Short mmCIF file of C-alpha atoms in Angstrom, two decimals:
data_model
loop_
_atom_site.label_atom_id
_atom_site.label_comp_id
_atom_site.label_asym_id
_atom_site.label_seq_id
_atom_site.Cartn_x
_atom_site.Cartn_y
_atom_site.Cartn_z
CA MET D 1 77.24 108.29 88.89
CA THR D 2 77.29 110.06 92.22
CA ALA D 3 78.26 113.58 91.24
CA ARG D 4 77.50 114.86 87.76
CA PRO D 5 78.26 118.25 86.19
CA SER D 6 75.07 119.97 85.18
CA SER D 7 74.49 120.91 81.57
CA ASP D 8 74.28 124.63 82.33
CA VAL D 9 77.85 125.75 82.91
CA GLY D 10 77.46 129.35 81.75
CA GLY D 11 79.40 130.99 78.92
CA ALA D 12 80.87 128.72 76.26
CA ALA D 13 79.99 125.15 77.12
CA PRO D 14 82.91 122.77 77.65
CA ALA D 15 83.23 119.81 75.33
CA ASP D 16 82.57 116.49 77.01
CA SER D 17 82.70 112.73 76.65
CA GLU D 18 80.65 110.19 78.63
CA TRP D 19 81.12 106.43 78.77
CA THR D 20 80.89 103.44 81.09
CA ARG D 21 83.86 101.61 82.55
CA TRP D 22 84.46 99.67 85.75
CA THR D 23 80.64 99.26 85.89
CA THR D 24 80.19 102.97 86.54
CA GLY D 25 79.59 106.15 84.58
CA MET D 26 82.55 108.29 83.59
CA HIS D 27 82.49 111.90 82.41
CA LEU D 28 85.26 114.08 81.01
CA LEU D 29 84.84 117.81 80.34
CA VAL D 30 87.42 120.22 78.91
CA THR D 31 87.18 123.99 78.52
CA ASP D 32 89.02 123.83 75.18
CA PRO D 33 86.89 121.74 72.79
CA THR D 34 89.81 121.25 70.39
CA VAL D 35 91.63 118.98 72.85
CA LEU D 36 88.75 116.66 73.73
CA SER D 37 89.93 113.65 71.73
CA ARG D 38 93.46 114.01 73.05
CA ALA D 39 92.17 114.39 76.59
CA ARG D 40 90.03 111.27 76.26
CA ALA D 41 93.05 109.30 75.02
CA ILE D 42 95.04 110.47 78.06
CA VAL D 43 92.27 109.39 80.42
CA ASP D 44 91.89 106.01 78.73
CA ALA D 45 95.64 105.39 78.96
CA GLU D 46 95.64 106.24 82.68
CA LEU D 47 92.69 103.95 83.36
CA ASP D 48 94.31 101.12 81.41
CA ALA D 49 97.50 101.46 83.47
CA ILE D 50 95.61 101.51 86.76
CA GLU D 51 93.53 98.50 85.81
CA ASP D 52 96.65 96.57 84.79
CA ALA D 53 98.20 97.35 88.15
CA ALA D 54 95.35 97.08 90.61
CA SER D 55 92.37 95.06 89.38
CA ARG D 56 91.47 92.21 91.76
CA PHE D 57 89.37 90.72 88.98
CA ARG D 58 92.15 90.23 86.44
CA PRO D 59 94.49 87.32 87.14
CA ASP D 60 97.24 89.01 85.13
CA SER D 61 97.24 92.20 87.23
CA GLU D 62 100.14 93.16 89.46
CA ILE D 63 98.01 93.06 92.57
CA CYS D 64 97.05 89.45 91.90
CA ALA D 65 100.72 88.61 91.53
CA LEU D 66 101.31 90.16 94.96
CA ALA D 67 98.68 87.87 96.44
CA ALA D 68 100.63 84.89 95.10
CA ALA D 69 103.98 86.12 96.44
CA ALA D 70 103.54 84.26 99.77
CA GLY D 71 105.05 87.05 101.86
CA ALA D 72 108.08 87.66 99.64
CA ARG D 73 109.23 91.18 98.82
CA THR D 74 108.05 92.04 95.32
CA PRO D 75 109.07 94.94 93.03
CA VAL D 76 106.12 97.02 91.81
CA SER D 77 105.61 99.33 88.85
CA PRO D 78 105.52 103.10 89.36
CA VAL D 79 101.75 103.05 88.86
CA LEU D 80 101.14 100.39 91.52
CA ALA D 81 103.64 102.13 93.81
CA ASP D 82 101.59 105.34 93.47
CA LEU D 83 98.39 103.46 94.26
CA ILE D 84 99.83 101.66 97.29
CA GLY D 85 101.34 104.89 98.59
CA ALA D 86 97.97 106.60 98.22
CA ALA D 87 96.19 103.76 100.03
CA LEU D 88 98.61 104.04 102.94
CA THR D 89 98.16 107.82 103.00
CA ALA D 90 94.39 107.28 103.26
CA ALA D 91 94.89 104.76 106.06
CA ARG D 92 97.01 107.20 108.05
CA LEU D 93 94.58 110.07 107.44
CA THR D 94 91.63 108.02 108.72
CA ASP D 95 93.37 106.22 111.59
CA GLY D 96 92.98 102.93 109.75
CA ASP D 97 89.30 103.24 108.82
CA VAL D 98 90.24 103.02 105.15
CA ASP D 99 92.42 99.92 105.15
CA PRO D 100 93.74 98.29 101.94
CA THR D 101 94.14 94.89 103.61
CA VAL D 102 90.37 94.20 103.53
CA GLY D 103 90.56 92.29 100.24
CA ARG D 104 90.01 88.92 101.90
CA ALA D 105 86.92 90.24 103.72
CA LEU D 106 85.45 91.40 100.41
CA VAL D 107 86.08 88.00 98.85
CA ASP D 108 84.41 86.30 101.81
CA LEU D 109 81.35 88.52 101.27
CA GLY D 110 81.18 87.39 97.64
CA TYR D 111 82.84 90.41 96.01
CA ASP D 112 85.39 88.32 94.15
CA ARG D 113 84.42 89.47 90.66
CA ASP D 114 83.01 92.52 88.91
CA ILE D 115 79.89 93.73 90.72
CA ALA D 116 77.77 93.04 87.62
CA ASP D 117 78.81 89.38 87.66
CA ILE D 118 78.08 88.52 91.30
CA ASP D 119 75.65 85.63 91.68
CA PRO D 120 73.69 86.20 94.92
CA ALA D 121 72.58 82.56 94.96
CA ALA D 122 76.10 81.17 94.91
CA PRO D 123 77.11 79.59 98.24
CA ARG D 124 80.07 81.26 99.95
CA LEU D 125 82.49 79.68 102.37
CA ALA D 126 84.57 81.94 104.57
CA SER D 127 88.32 81.63 104.26
CA ILE D 128 90.61 81.34 107.26
CA ALA D 129 90.83 84.82 108.75
CA ILE D 130 94.22 86.50 108.43
CA ARG D 131 94.72 89.09 111.15
CA ALA D 132 96.41 92.01 109.43
CA ASP D 133 96.05 95.73 108.99
CA TRP D 134 97.57 98.46 106.88
CA SER D 135 100.49 99.02 109.29
CA MET D 136 101.80 95.52 108.40
CA ILE D 137 102.36 96.47 104.74
CA ASP D 138 106.11 96.79 104.25
CA PHE D 139 106.42 99.32 101.42
CA ASP D 140 109.60 101.17 100.49
CA GLY D 141 108.34 103.11 97.48
CA SER D 142 109.38 100.61 94.81
CA SER D 143 108.70 97.20 96.35
CA VAL D 144 106.26 95.74 98.83
CA ARG D 145 106.02 92.77 101.18
CA LEU D 146 102.65 91.63 102.50
CA PRO D 147 101.94 89.20 105.31
CA ASP D 148 101.36 85.78 103.78
CA GLY D 149 97.67 85.34 102.97
CA VAL D 150 96.83 89.05 102.90
CA LEU D 151 94.93 90.25 99.83
CA LEU D 152 95.16 93.93 98.99
CA ASP D 153 92.09 95.78 97.76
CA LEU D 154 92.80 99.29 96.51
CA GLY D 155 89.22 99.91 95.43
CA ALA D 156 88.60 102.43 98.21
CA THR D 157 91.25 104.78 96.82
CA ALA D 158 92.33 103.74 93.31
CA LYS D 159 89.44 105.42 91.48
CA ALA D 160 90.07 108.66 93.36
CA VAL D 161 93.76 108.48 92.51
CA ALA D 162 92.77 107.84 88.90
CA ALA D 163 90.62 110.99 88.85
CA ASP D 164 93.49 113.05 90.25
CA ARG D 165 96.05 111.57 87.85
CA CYS D 166 93.79 111.98 84.82
CA ALA D 167 92.81 115.58 85.51
CA HIS D 168 96.33 116.78 86.27
CA ARG D 169 97.82 115.00 83.29
CA VAL D 170 95.17 116.34 80.88
CA HIS D 171 95.76 119.89 82.11
CA ALA D 172 99.55 119.51 82.03
CA GLU D 173 99.59 118.11 78.48
CA THR D 174 96.88 120.25 76.88
CA GLY D 175 96.69 123.44 78.95
CA SER D 176 92.91 123.10 79.04
CA GLY D 177 90.75 123.32 82.09
CA VAL D 178 89.37 119.89 82.89
CA LEU D 179 86.87 118.06 85.04
CA VAL D 180 87.17 114.28 85.38
CA ASN D 181 84.34 112.41 87.08
CA LEU D 182 84.90 108.68 87.53
CA GLY D 183 81.70 107.37 89.05
CA GLY D 184 81.50 110.11 91.67
CA ASP D 185 85.24 110.57 92.23
CA LEU D 186 85.76 113.98 90.69
CA THR D 187 88.80 116.20 90.15
CA THR D 188 89.16 119.58 88.47
CA ALA D 189 92.37 121.15 87.21
CA GLY D 190 93.29 124.32 85.37
CA PRO D 191 90.94 127.15 84.34
CA THR D 192 87.20 126.80 84.82
CA PRO D 193 84.25 127.72 82.59
CA ASP D 194 82.59 131.08 83.27
CA GLY D 195 81.08 130.85 86.74
CA GLY D 196 83.05 127.73 87.70
CA TRP D 197 82.17 124.07 87.34
CA GLN D 198 78.50 123.52 88.14
CA VAL D 199 78.08 120.09 89.71
CA LEU D 200 74.96 118.18 90.70
CA VAL D 201 75.57 115.97 93.72
CA GLN D 202 72.99 113.19 93.88
CA ASP D 203 73.70 109.55 94.65
CA SER D 204 70.48 108.14 93.20
CA ASP D 205 67.31 109.45 91.58
CA ASP D 206 65.36 109.40 94.85
CA ASP D 207 68.05 111.29 96.77
CA PRO D 208 67.69 115.01 97.46
CA PRO D 209 69.75 116.82 94.79
CA CYS D 210 72.34 119.46 95.60
CA SER D 211 73.93 121.83 93.07
CA ILE D 212 77.33 123.28 93.93
CA THR D 213 80.03 125.32 92.21
CA LEU D 214 83.64 124.12 92.14
CA GLY D 215 86.79 125.95 91.16
CA GLY D 216 89.91 124.52 89.62
CA GLY D 217 92.18 122.32 91.69
CA THR D 218 89.38 120.68 93.64
CA GLY D 219 88.48 117.12 94.56
CA LEU D 220 84.97 115.88 95.32
CA ALA D 221 83.99 112.35 96.29
CA THR D 222 80.75 110.62 97.22
CA SER D 223 80.79 107.31 99.08
CA SER D 224 77.57 105.33 99.07
CA THR D 225 76.14 102.29 100.83
CA ARG D 226 73.55 101.85 98.06
CA ARG D 227 75.51 101.83 94.82
CA ARG D 228 77.43 98.54 95.09
CA GLN D 229 75.09 96.21 96.95
CA TRP D 230 74.50 92.49 96.62
CA ARG D 231 73.10 89.64 98.69
CA HIS D 232 75.38 87.35 100.63
CA ASN D 233 73.82 84.33 102.30
CA GLY D 234 70.50 86.16 102.23
CA ASP D 235 71.78 89.42 103.73
CA LEU D 236 72.08 92.71 101.83
CA VAL D 237 75.70 93.84 101.98
CA HIS D 238 77.76 96.61 100.39
CA HIS D 239 81.39 97.21 99.43
CA ILE D 240 82.55 99.55 102.20
CA ILE D 241 84.20 97.33 104.79
CA ASP D 242 84.74 98.18 108.43
CA PRO D 243 88.25 96.73 108.94
CA ARG D 244 87.55 96.12 112.63
CA THR D 245 84.74 93.67 111.89
CA GLY D 246 85.53 92.50 108.36
CA ARG D 247 81.89 93.17 107.45
CA SER D 248 80.04 95.87 105.55
CA ALA D 249 79.89 99.07 107.59
CA GLU D 250 76.58 99.77 109.28
CA PRO D 251 74.62 101.82 106.70
CA VAL D 252 73.84 104.83 108.88
CA TRP D 253 74.28 107.05 105.83
CA ARG D 254 73.02 106.49 102.31
CA SER D 255 75.88 108.64 101.10
CA VAL D 256 78.56 111.03 102.24
CA SER D 257 80.10 113.64 99.94
CA VAL D 258 83.31 115.49 100.78
CA ALA D 259 85.11 118.35 99.02
CA ALA D 260 88.87 118.75 99.43
CA SER D 261 91.97 119.89 97.58
CA ASP D 262 92.28 116.52 95.84
CA CYS D 263 90.04 113.54 95.23
CA LEU D 264 92.16 111.10 97.22
CA THR D 265 91.64 113.13 100.41
CA ALA D 266 87.95 113.65 99.66
CA ASN D 267 87.41 109.94 99.03
CA ALA D 268 89.36 108.78 102.06
CA LEU D 269 87.28 111.02 104.31
CA SER D 270 83.93 110.15 102.71
CA THR D 271 84.67 106.42 102.98
CA ALA D 272 85.80 106.75 106.59
CA ALA D 273 82.66 108.74 107.35
CA ILE D 274 80.52 105.82 106.17
CA ILE D 275 82.48 103.52 108.48
CA ARG D 276 82.30 105.90 111.48
CA GLY D 277 78.53 106.22 111.16
CA HIS D 278 76.91 108.53 113.72
CA ARG D 279 80.29 109.83 114.88
CA ALA D 280 81.29 111.02 111.42
CA PRO D 281 79.74 114.52 111.18
CA ASP D 282 81.47 115.79 114.31
CA TRP D 283 84.75 114.22 113.19
CA ILE D 284 84.62 115.81 109.73
CA ALA D 285 83.50 119.14 111.19
CA GLY D 286 86.49 119.05 113.53
CA LEU D 287 88.78 118.72 110.53
CA GLY D 288 87.21 121.83 108.96
CA ILE D 289 86.38 119.89 105.79
CA PRO D 290 83.15 120.53 103.83
CA ALA D 291 80.89 117.47 103.79
CA ARG D 292 77.30 116.50 103.09
CA PHE D 293 75.58 113.54 104.78
CA VAL D 294 72.36 111.90 103.58
CA ASP D 295 70.82 109.46 106.04
CA GLN D 296 68.66 106.45 105.20
CA GLY D 297 65.50 108.55 105.41
CA GLY D 298 66.84 111.15 102.98
CA ALA D 299 67.53 113.82 105.59
CA VAL D 300 70.57 115.97 104.79
CA ARG D 301 73.21 117.37 107.15
CA THR D 302 76.11 119.53 106.02
CA VAL D 303 79.26 120.54 107.91
CA GLY D 304 82.44 122.49 107.34
CA GLY D 305 81.02 125.15 105.02
CA TRP D 306 79.68 122.80 102.36
CA PRO D 307 79.70 124.80 99.08
CA GLN D 308 76.48 126.13 97.63
CA GLY D 309 75.57 126.56 93.98
#
């Protein structure tokens, strides 16, 4: 978990539920304890729908059916349409740094199954490279056509979209204030506890911790080069792909955290910052977006008025 609400939230403590899914920690908090079970059911239903639509690791998912469509136009469900639209929004926002057509590159690096199931000793043969980028996705809002051989991976944005969808739906259906944290992709909606949501931002136990206060209607995302790592042909690699090289981005930063008005924006920028490396702080600062960078030595740099606790 890359960003976790602290236990001291002031005033009446929100009710919460913690569990593991998608090989990451998940945390739901609501300001009205009477709606917790209903809120958890809403979140579970959203996560089920997103997994059905977008999991690369389930052969019955919609996204796997797209890979088998051989370039034909294919109708998509409203959920997958939302996820594809969000991925293209992230690509435009980051000038292509966050590119959903990197699925084949991830497979070639050995990330063709759940991270917990990767066998680092298994030999990997590279597939024939398909030159494609996000601008070649032909999407009209209800159907999509991909270049033949292109494999979509929505992992860079789908969890952030899930956090946004879950938080807004819980608030809309229960009226409660809510914080949804899906493995470091965090969204708040509705009223906050007294003093706001107190959040501890820390990618791993040996990282410098940072406590911040968030209001309602906020997104926070942390992208990390250390959380999803594995060995590929003897080299340590991670899941954030530079689409220009088809390889793991150079790990200049251990982690980058970004706060924005929604989690999709925060996640797109934090992921792109990992890919941009040394150029990222000036880029994010120029956008006027709050961000926190932790380099490989543990040194911290903040830009854009990063919030304080």
